[in-house]
Coordinates of N, CA and C in Angstrom, one line a residue:
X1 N 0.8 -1.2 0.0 CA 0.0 0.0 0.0 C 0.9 1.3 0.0
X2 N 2.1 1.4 0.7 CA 2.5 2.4 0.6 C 3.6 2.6 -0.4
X3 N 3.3 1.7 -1.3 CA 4.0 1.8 -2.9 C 2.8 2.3 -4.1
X4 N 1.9 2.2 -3.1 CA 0.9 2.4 -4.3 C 0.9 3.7 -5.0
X5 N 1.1 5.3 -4.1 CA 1.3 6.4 -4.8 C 2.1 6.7 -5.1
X6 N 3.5 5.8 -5.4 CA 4.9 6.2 -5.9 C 4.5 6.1 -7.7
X7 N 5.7 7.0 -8.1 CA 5.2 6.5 -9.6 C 6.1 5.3 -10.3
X8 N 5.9 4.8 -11.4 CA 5.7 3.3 -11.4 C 7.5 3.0 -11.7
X9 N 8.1 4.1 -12.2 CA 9.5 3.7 -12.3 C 9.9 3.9 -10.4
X10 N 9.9 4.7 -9.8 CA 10.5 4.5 -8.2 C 9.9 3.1 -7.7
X11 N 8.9 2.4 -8.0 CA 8.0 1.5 -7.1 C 8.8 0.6 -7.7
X12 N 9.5 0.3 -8.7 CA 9.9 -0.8 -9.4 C 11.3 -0.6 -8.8
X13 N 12.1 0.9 -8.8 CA 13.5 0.6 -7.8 C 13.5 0.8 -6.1
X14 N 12.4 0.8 -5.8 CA 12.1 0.7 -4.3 C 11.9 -0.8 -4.4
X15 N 11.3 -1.8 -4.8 CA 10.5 -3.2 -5.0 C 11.9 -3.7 -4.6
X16 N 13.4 -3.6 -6.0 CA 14.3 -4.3 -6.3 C 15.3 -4.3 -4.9
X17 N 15.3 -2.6 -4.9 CA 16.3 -3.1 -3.5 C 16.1 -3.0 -2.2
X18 N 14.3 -3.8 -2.3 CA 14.2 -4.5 -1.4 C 14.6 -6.3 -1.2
X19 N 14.1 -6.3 -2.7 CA 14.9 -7.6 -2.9 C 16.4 -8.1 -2.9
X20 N 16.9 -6.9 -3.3 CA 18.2 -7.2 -3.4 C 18.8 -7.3 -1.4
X21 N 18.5 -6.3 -1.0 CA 17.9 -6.5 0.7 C 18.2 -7.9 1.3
X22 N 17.2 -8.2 0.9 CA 16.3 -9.7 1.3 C 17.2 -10.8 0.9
X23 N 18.3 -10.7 -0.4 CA 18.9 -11.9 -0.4 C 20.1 -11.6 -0.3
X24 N 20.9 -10.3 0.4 CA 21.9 -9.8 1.2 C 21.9 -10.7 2.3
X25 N 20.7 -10.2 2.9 CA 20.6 -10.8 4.1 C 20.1 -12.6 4.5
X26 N 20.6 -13.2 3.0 CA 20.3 -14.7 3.2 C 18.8 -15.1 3.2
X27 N 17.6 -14.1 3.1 CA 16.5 -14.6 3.1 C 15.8 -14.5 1.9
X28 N 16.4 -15.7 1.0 CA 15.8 -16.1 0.1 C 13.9 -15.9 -0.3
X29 N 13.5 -16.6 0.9 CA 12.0 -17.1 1.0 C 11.6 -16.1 0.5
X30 N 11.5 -14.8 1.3 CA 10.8 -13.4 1.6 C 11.5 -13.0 0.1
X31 N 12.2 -13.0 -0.6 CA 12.9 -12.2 -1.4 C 12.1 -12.7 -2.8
X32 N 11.8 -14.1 -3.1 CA 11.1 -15.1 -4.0 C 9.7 -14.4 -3.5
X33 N 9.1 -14.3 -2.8 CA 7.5 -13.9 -2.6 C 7.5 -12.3 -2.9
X34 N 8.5 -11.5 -3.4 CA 8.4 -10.2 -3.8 C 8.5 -10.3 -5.2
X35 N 9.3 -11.0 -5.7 CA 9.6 -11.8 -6.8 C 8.6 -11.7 -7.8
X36 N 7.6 -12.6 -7.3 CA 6.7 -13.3 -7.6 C 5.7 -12.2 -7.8
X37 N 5.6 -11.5 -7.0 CA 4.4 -10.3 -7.6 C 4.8 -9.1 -8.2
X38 N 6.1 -9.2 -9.2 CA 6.2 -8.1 -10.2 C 5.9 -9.2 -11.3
X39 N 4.8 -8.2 -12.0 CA 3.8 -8.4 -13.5 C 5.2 -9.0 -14.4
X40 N 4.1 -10.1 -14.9 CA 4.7 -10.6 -15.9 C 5.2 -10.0 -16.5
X41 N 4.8 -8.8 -17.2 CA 5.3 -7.6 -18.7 C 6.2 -7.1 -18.3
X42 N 6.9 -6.6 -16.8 CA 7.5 -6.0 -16.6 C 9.1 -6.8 -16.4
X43 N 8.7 -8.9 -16.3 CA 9.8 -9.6 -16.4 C 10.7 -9.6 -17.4
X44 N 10.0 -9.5 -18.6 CA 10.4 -9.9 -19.9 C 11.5 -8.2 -20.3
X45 N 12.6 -8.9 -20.9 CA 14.1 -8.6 -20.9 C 14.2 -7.1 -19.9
X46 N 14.5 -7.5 -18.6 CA 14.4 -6.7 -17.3 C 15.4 -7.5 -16.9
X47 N 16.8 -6.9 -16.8 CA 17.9 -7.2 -16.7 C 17.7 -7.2 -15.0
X48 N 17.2 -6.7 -14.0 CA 17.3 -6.2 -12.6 C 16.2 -7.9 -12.3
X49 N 15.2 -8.0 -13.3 CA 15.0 -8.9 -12.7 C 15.3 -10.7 -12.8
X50 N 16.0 -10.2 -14.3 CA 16.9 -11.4 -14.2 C 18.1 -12.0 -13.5
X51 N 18.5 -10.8 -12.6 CA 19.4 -10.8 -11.8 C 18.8 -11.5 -10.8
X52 N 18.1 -11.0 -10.3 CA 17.7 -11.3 -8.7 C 16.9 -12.6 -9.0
X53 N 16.5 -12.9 -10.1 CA 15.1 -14.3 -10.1 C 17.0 -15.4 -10.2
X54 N 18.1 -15.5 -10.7 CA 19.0 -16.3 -10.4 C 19.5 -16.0 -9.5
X55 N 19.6 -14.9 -9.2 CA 20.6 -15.1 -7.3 C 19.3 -15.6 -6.4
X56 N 18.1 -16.0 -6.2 CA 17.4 -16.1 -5.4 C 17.4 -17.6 -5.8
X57 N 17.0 -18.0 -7.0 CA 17.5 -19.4 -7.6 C 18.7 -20.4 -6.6
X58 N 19.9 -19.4 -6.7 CA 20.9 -20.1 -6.6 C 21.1 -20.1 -5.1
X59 N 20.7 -19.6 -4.3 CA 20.6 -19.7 -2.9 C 19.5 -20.3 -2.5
X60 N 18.2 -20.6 -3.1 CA 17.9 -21.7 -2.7 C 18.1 -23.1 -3.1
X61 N 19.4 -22.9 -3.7 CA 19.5 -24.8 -4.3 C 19.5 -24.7 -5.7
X62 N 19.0 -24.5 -6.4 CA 18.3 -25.1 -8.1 C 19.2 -23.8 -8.6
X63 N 20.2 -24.7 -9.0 CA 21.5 -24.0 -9.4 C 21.4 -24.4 -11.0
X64 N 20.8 -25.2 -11.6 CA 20.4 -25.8 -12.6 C 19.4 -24.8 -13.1
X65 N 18.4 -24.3 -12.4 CA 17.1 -23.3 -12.9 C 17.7 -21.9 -12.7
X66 N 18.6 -21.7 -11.8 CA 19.7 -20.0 -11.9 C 20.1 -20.4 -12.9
X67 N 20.8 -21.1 -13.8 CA 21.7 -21.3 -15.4 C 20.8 -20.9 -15.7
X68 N 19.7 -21.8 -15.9 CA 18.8 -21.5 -17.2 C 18.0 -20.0 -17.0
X69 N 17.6 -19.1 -16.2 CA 17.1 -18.6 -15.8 C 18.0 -17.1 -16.1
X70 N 19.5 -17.3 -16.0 CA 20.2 -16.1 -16.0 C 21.0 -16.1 -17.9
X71 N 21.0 -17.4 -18.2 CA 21.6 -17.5 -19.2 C 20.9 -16.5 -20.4
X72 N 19.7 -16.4 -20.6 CA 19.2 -15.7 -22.0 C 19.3 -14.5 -22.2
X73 N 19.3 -13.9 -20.5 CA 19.8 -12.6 -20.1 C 21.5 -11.9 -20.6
X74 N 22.0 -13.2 -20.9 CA 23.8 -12.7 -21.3 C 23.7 -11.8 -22.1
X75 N 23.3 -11.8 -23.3 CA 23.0 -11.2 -24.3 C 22.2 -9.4 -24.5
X76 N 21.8 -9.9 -23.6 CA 20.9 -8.3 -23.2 C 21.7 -7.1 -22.3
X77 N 22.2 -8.2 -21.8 CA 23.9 -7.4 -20.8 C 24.8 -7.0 -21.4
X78 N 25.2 -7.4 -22.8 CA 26.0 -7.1 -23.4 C 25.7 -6.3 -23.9
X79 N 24.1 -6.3 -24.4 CA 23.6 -5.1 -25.7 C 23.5 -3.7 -24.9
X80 N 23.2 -4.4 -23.7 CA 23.2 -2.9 -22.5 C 24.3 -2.2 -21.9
X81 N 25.4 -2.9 -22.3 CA 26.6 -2.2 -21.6 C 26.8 -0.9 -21.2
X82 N 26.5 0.1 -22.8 CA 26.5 1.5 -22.3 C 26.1 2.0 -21.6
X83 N 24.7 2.0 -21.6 CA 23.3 2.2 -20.9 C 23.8 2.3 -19.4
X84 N 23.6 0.6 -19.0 CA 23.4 0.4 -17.7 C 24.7 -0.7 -17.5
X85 N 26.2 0.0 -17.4 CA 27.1 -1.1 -17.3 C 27.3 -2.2 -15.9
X86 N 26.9 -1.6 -14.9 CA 27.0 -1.8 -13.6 C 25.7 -3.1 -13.2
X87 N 24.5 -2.7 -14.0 CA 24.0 -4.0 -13.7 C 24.0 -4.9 -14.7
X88 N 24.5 -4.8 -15.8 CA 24.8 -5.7 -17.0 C 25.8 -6.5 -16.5
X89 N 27.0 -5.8 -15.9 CA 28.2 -6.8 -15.3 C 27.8 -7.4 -14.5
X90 N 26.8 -7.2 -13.5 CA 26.5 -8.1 -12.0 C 25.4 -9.1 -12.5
X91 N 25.0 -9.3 -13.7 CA 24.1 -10.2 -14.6 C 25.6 -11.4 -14.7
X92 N 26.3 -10.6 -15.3 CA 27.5 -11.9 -15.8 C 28.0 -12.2 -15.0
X93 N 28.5 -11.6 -13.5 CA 29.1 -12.0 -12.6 C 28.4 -13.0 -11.7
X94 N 26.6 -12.6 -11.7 CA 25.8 -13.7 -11.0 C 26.0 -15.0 -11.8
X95 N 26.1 -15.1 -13.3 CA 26.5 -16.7 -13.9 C 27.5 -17.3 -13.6
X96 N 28.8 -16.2 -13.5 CA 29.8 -17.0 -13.2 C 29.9 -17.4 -11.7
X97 N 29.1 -17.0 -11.1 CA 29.0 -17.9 -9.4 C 28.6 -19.0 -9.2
X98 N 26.8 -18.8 -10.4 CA 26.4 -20.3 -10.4 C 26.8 -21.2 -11.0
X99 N 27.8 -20.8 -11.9 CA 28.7 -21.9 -12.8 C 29.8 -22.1 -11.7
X100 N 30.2 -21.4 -10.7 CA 31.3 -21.9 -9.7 C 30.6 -22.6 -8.8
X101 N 29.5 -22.8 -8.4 CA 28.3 -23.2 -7.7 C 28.4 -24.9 -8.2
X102 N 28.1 -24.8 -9.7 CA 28.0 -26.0 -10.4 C 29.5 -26.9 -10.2
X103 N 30.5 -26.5 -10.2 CA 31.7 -26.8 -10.5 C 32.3 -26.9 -11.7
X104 N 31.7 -25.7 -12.2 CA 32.6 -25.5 -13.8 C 33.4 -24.0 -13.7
X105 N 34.5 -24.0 -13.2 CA 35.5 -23.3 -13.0 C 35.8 -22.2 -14.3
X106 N 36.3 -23.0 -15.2 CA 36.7 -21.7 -16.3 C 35.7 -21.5 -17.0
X107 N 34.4 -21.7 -17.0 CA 33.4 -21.1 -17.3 C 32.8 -19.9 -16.3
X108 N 33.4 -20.2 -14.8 CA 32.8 -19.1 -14.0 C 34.1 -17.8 -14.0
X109 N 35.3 -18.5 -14.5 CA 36.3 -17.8 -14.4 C 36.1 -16.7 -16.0
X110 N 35.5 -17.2 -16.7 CA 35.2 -16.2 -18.1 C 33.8 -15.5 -17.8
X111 N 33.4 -15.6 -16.9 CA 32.0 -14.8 -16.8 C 32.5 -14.0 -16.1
X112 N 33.4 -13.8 -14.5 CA 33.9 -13.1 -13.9 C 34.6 -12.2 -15.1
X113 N 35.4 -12.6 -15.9 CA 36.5 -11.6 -16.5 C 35.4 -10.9 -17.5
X114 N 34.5 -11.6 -17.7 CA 33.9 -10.5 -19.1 C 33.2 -9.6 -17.9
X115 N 32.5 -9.8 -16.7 CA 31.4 -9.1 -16.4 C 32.6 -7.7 -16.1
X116 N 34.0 -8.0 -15.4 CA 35.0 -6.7 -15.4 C 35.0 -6.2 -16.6
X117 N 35.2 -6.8 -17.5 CA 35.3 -6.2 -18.7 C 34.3 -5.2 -19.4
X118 N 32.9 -5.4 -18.6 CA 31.9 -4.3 -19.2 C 32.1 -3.3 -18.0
X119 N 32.6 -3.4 -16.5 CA 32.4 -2.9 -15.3 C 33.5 -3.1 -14.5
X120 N 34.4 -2.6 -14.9 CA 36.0 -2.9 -14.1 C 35.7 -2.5 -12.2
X121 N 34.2 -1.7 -12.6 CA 34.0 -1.7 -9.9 C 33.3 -2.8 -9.9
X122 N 33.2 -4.0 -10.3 CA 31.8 -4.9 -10.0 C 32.7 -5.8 -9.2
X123 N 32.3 -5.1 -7.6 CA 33.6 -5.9 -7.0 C 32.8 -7.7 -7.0
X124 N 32.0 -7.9 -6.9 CA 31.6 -9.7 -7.1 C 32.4 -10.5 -7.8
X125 N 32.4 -9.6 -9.1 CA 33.3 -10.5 -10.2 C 34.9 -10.9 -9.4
X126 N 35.8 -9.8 -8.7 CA 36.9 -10.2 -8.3 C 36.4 -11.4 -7.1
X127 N 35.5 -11.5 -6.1 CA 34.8 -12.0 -5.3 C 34.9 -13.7 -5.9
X128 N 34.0 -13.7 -7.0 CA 34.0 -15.2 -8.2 C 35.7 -15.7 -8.4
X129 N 36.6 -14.5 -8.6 CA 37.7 -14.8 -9.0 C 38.8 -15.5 -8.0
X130 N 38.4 -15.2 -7.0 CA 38.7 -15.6 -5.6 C 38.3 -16.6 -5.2
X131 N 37.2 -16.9 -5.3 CA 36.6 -18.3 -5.3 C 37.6 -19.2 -6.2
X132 N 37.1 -19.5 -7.3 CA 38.1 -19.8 -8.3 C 39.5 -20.3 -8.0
X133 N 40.0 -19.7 -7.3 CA 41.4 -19.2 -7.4 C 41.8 -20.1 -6.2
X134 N 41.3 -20.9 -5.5 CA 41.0 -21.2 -4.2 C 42.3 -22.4 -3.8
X135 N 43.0 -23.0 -5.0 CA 44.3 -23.2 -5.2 C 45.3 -22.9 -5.1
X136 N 45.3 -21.3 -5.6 CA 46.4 -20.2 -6.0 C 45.9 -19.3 -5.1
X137 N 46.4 -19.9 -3.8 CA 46.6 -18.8 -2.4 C 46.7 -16.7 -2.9
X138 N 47.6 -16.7 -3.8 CA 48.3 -15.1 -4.1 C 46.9 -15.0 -4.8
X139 N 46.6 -15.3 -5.8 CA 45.4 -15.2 -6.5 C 44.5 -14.9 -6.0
X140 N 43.8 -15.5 -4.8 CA 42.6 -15.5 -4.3 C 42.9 -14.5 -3.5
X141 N 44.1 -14.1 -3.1 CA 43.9 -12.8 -2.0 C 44.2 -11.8 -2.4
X142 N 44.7 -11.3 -3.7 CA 44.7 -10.1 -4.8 C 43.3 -10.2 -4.7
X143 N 42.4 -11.4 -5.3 CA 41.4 -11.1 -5.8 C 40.2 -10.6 -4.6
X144 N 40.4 -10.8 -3.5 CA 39.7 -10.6 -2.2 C 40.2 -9.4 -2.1
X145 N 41.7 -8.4 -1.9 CA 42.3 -7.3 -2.0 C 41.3 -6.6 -2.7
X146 N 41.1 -7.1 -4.0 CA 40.7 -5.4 -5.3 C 39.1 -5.6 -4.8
X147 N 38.8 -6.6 -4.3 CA 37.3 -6.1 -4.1 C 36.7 -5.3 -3.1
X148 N 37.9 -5.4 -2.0 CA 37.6 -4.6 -1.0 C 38.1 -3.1 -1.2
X149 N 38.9 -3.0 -2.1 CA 39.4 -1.8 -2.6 C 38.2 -0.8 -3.1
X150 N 37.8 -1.5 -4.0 CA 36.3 -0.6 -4.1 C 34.8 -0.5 -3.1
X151 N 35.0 -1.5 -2.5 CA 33.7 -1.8 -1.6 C 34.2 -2.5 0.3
X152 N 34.9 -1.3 0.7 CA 35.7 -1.8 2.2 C 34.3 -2.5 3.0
X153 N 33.1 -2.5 2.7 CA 32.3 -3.0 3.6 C 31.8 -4.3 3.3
X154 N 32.7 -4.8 2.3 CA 32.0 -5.9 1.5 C 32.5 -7.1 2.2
X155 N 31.5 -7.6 3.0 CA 32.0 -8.6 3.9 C 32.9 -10.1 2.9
X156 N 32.2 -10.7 2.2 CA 32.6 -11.7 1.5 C 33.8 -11.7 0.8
X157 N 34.1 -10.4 0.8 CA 36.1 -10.2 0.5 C 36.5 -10.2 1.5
X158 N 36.3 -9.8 2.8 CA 37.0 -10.4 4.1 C 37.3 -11.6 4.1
X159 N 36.3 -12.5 3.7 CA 36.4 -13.6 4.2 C 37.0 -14.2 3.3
X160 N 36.8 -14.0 1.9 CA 37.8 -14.7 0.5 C 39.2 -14.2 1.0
X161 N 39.3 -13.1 1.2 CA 41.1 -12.7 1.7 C 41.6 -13.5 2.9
X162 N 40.9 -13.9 3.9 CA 41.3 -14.5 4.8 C 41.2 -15.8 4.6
X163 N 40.3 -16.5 3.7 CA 40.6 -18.2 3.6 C 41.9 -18.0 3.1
X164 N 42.4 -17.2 1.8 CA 43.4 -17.4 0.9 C 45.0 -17.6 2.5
X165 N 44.5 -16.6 3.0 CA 45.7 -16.0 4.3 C 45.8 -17.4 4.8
X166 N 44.7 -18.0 5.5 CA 44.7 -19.0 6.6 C 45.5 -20.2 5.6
X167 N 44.7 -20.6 4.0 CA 45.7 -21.8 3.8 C 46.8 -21.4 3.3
X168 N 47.4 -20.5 3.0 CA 48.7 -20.4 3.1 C 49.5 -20.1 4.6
X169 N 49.2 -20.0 5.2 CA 50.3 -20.5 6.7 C 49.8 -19.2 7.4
X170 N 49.1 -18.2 7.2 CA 49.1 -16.7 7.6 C 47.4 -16.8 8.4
X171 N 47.7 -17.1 9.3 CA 46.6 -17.7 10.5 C 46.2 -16.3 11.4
X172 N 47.2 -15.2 12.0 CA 47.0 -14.4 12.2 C 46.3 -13.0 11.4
X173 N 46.5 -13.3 10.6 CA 45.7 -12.0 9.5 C 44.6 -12.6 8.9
X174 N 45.0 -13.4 8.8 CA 42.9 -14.5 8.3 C 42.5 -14.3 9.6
X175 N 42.8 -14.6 10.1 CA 42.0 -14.4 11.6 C 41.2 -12.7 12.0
X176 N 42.0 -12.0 11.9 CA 41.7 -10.4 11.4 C 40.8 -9.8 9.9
X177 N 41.0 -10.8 9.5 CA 39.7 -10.5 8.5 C 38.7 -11.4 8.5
X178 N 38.9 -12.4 8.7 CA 37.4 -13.1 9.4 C 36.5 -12.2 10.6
X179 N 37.3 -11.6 11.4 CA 36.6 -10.5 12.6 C 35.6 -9.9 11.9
X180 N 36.6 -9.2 10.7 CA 35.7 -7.7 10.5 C 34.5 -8.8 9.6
X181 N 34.8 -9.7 9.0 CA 33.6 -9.9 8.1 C 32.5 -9.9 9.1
X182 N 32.9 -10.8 10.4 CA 32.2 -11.0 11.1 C 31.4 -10.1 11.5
X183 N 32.1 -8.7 11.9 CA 31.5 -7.2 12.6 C 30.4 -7.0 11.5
X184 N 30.7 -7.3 10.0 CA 29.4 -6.7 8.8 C 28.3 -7.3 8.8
X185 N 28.8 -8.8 9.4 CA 27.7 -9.7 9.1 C 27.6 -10.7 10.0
X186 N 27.2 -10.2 11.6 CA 27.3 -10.9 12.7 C 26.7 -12.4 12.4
X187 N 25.7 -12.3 11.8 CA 24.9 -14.0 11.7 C 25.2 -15.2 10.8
X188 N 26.4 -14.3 9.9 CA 26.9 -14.9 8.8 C 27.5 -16.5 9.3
X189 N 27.0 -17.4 9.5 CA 27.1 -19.2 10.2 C 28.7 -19.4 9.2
X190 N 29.2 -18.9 8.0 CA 29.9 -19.1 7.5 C 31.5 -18.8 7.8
X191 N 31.4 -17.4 8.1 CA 32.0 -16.4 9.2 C 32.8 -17.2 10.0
X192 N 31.7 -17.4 11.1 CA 32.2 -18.3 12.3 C 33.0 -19.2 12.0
X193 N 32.3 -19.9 11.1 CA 33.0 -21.3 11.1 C 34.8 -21.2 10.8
X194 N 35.2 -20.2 9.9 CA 36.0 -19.4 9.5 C 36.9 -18.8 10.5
X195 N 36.1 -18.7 11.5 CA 37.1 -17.9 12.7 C 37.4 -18.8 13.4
X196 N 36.4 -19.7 13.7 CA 36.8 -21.2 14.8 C 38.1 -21.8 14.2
X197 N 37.9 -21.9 13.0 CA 39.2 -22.6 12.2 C 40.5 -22.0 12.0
X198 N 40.5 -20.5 12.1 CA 41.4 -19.8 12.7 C 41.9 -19.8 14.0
X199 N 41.2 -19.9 14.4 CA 41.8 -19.9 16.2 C 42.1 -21.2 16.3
X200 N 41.4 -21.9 16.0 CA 41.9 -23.7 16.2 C 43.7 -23.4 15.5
X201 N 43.9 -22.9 14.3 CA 45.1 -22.9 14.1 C 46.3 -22.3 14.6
X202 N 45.9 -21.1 15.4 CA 46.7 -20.2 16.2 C 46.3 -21.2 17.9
X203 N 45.9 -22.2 18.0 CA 45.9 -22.6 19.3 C 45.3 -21.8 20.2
X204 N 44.1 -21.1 19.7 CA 43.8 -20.0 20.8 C 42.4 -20.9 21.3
X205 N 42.3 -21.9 22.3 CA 41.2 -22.6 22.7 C 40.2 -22.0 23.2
X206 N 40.5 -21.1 23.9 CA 39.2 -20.3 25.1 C 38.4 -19.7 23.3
X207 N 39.4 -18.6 22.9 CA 38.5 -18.1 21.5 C 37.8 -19.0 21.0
X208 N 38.5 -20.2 20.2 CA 37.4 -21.5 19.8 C 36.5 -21.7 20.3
X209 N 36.3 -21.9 21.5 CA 35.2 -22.6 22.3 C 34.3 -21.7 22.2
X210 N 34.8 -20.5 22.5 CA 33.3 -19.2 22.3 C 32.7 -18.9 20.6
X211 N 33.8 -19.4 20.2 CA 33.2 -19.1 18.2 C 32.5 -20.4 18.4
X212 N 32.8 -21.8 18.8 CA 32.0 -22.6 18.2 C 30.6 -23.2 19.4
X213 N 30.2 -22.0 20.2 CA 29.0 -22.3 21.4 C 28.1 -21.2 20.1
X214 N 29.1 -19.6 19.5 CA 28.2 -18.9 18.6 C 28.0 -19.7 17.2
X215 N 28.7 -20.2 17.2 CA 28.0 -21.1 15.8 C 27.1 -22.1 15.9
X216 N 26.6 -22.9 17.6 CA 25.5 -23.3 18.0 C 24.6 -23.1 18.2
X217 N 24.1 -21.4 18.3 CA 23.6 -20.9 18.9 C 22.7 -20.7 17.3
X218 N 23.4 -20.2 16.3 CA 23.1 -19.2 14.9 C 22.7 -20.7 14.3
X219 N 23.4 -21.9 14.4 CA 22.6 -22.8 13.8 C 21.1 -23.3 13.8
X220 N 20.8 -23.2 15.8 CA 19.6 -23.5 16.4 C 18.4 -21.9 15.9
X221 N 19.4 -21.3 15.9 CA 18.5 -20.2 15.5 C 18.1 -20.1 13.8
X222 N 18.5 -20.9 13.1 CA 18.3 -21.2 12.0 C 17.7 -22.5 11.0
X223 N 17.5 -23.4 12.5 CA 16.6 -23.9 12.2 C 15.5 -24.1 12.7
X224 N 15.4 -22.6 13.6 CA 13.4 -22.3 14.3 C 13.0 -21.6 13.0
X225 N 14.1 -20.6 12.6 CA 13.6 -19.8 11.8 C 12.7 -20.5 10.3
X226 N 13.2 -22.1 10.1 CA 12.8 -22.9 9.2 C 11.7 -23.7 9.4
X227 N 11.6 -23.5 10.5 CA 9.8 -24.4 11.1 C 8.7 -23.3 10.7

């Protein structure tokens, strides 16, 4: 109701980054039932909503229906580049996740490079690259580096820079950027686990023990939230 006297282009970027919102914050469910009530006419080649109908896809599972779902949209990202570079790139950058999702590596690693290539700040893409890269320790933490370079609050490059830190032998600075991811994204179950595993490696027990009572707590809390 209180979208109803907005005019129809604000209600449609008030709608989105609500949704975009909603699967920030991991909640898929709520972000699919907003989803669902923008008009058909308005789906059809709507780059913003091709975006969000595969990232909501791919966080619930059906990583198979995010391909097919983001795939037809490639093309329209490309034709859009000038226009609208920034969400044309985060189109190509959401495939190459769910192609890293799938386990097809240098297909996620060519969707990362092209989506920079329409949008050199689309920090996700270096984010995908990092992923990727998850072998080539220097790699993955350049690639976790440049994303935070553009977006210091972007938790998920904390955490890609500090996996890269922790398996290469550097336990103390993974540990230091697992924190801050943590401070962005207190609930983040992923986080934790990430810190516990840090401190387990610096031998810090008392720490452990209190990361892994909070990772019991965010689990139980996450599966009332699913009843």
């Amino acid at each position: 109701k209180a979208l109803a006297g907005l005019p129809a282009d604000r209600r449609r970027a008030f709608r989105y980054g609500v949704i975009e919102a909603l699967l920030d914050a991991g909640k898929s469910a709520a972000a699919r039932d907003q989803l669902d009530r923008i008009p058909a006419d308005e789906r059809k080649d709507n780059l913003s909503y091709a975006l969000y109908n595969a990232t909501c896809l791919r966080l619930m599972g059906n990583l198979n229906g995010a391909l097919e779902a983001v795939s037809p949209a490639v093309p329209l990202a490309e034709a859009s580049k000038a226009d609208s570079p920034a969400i044309a790139a985060r189109v190509l950058c959401e495939k190459g996740r769910i192609e890293l999702s799938l386990g097809k590596l240098d297909e996620a690693q060519a969707s990362a490079k092209a989506a920079l290539a329409l949008y050199e700040k689309c920090y996700p893409a270096y984010l995908c690259l990092a992923q990727v890269a998850k072998n080539e320790n220097a790699a993955a933490i350049e690639a976790g580096k440049r994303a935070l370079e553009l977006n210091p609050y972007y938790a998920p490059g904390y955490l890609a820079q500090g996996e890269g830190q922790l398996r290469s032998g550097n336990a103390k600075e993974a540990v230091e950027n697992f924190k801050k991811a943590a401070e962005l994204y207190p609930g983040w179950i992923e986080v934790h686990k990430a810190l516990l595993a840090g401190y387990q490696k610096l031998s810090l027990t008392q720490e452990a023990q209190k990361e892994a009572a909070q990772i019991a707590q965010l689990e139980n809390l996450a599966r009332t939230n699913r009843q």
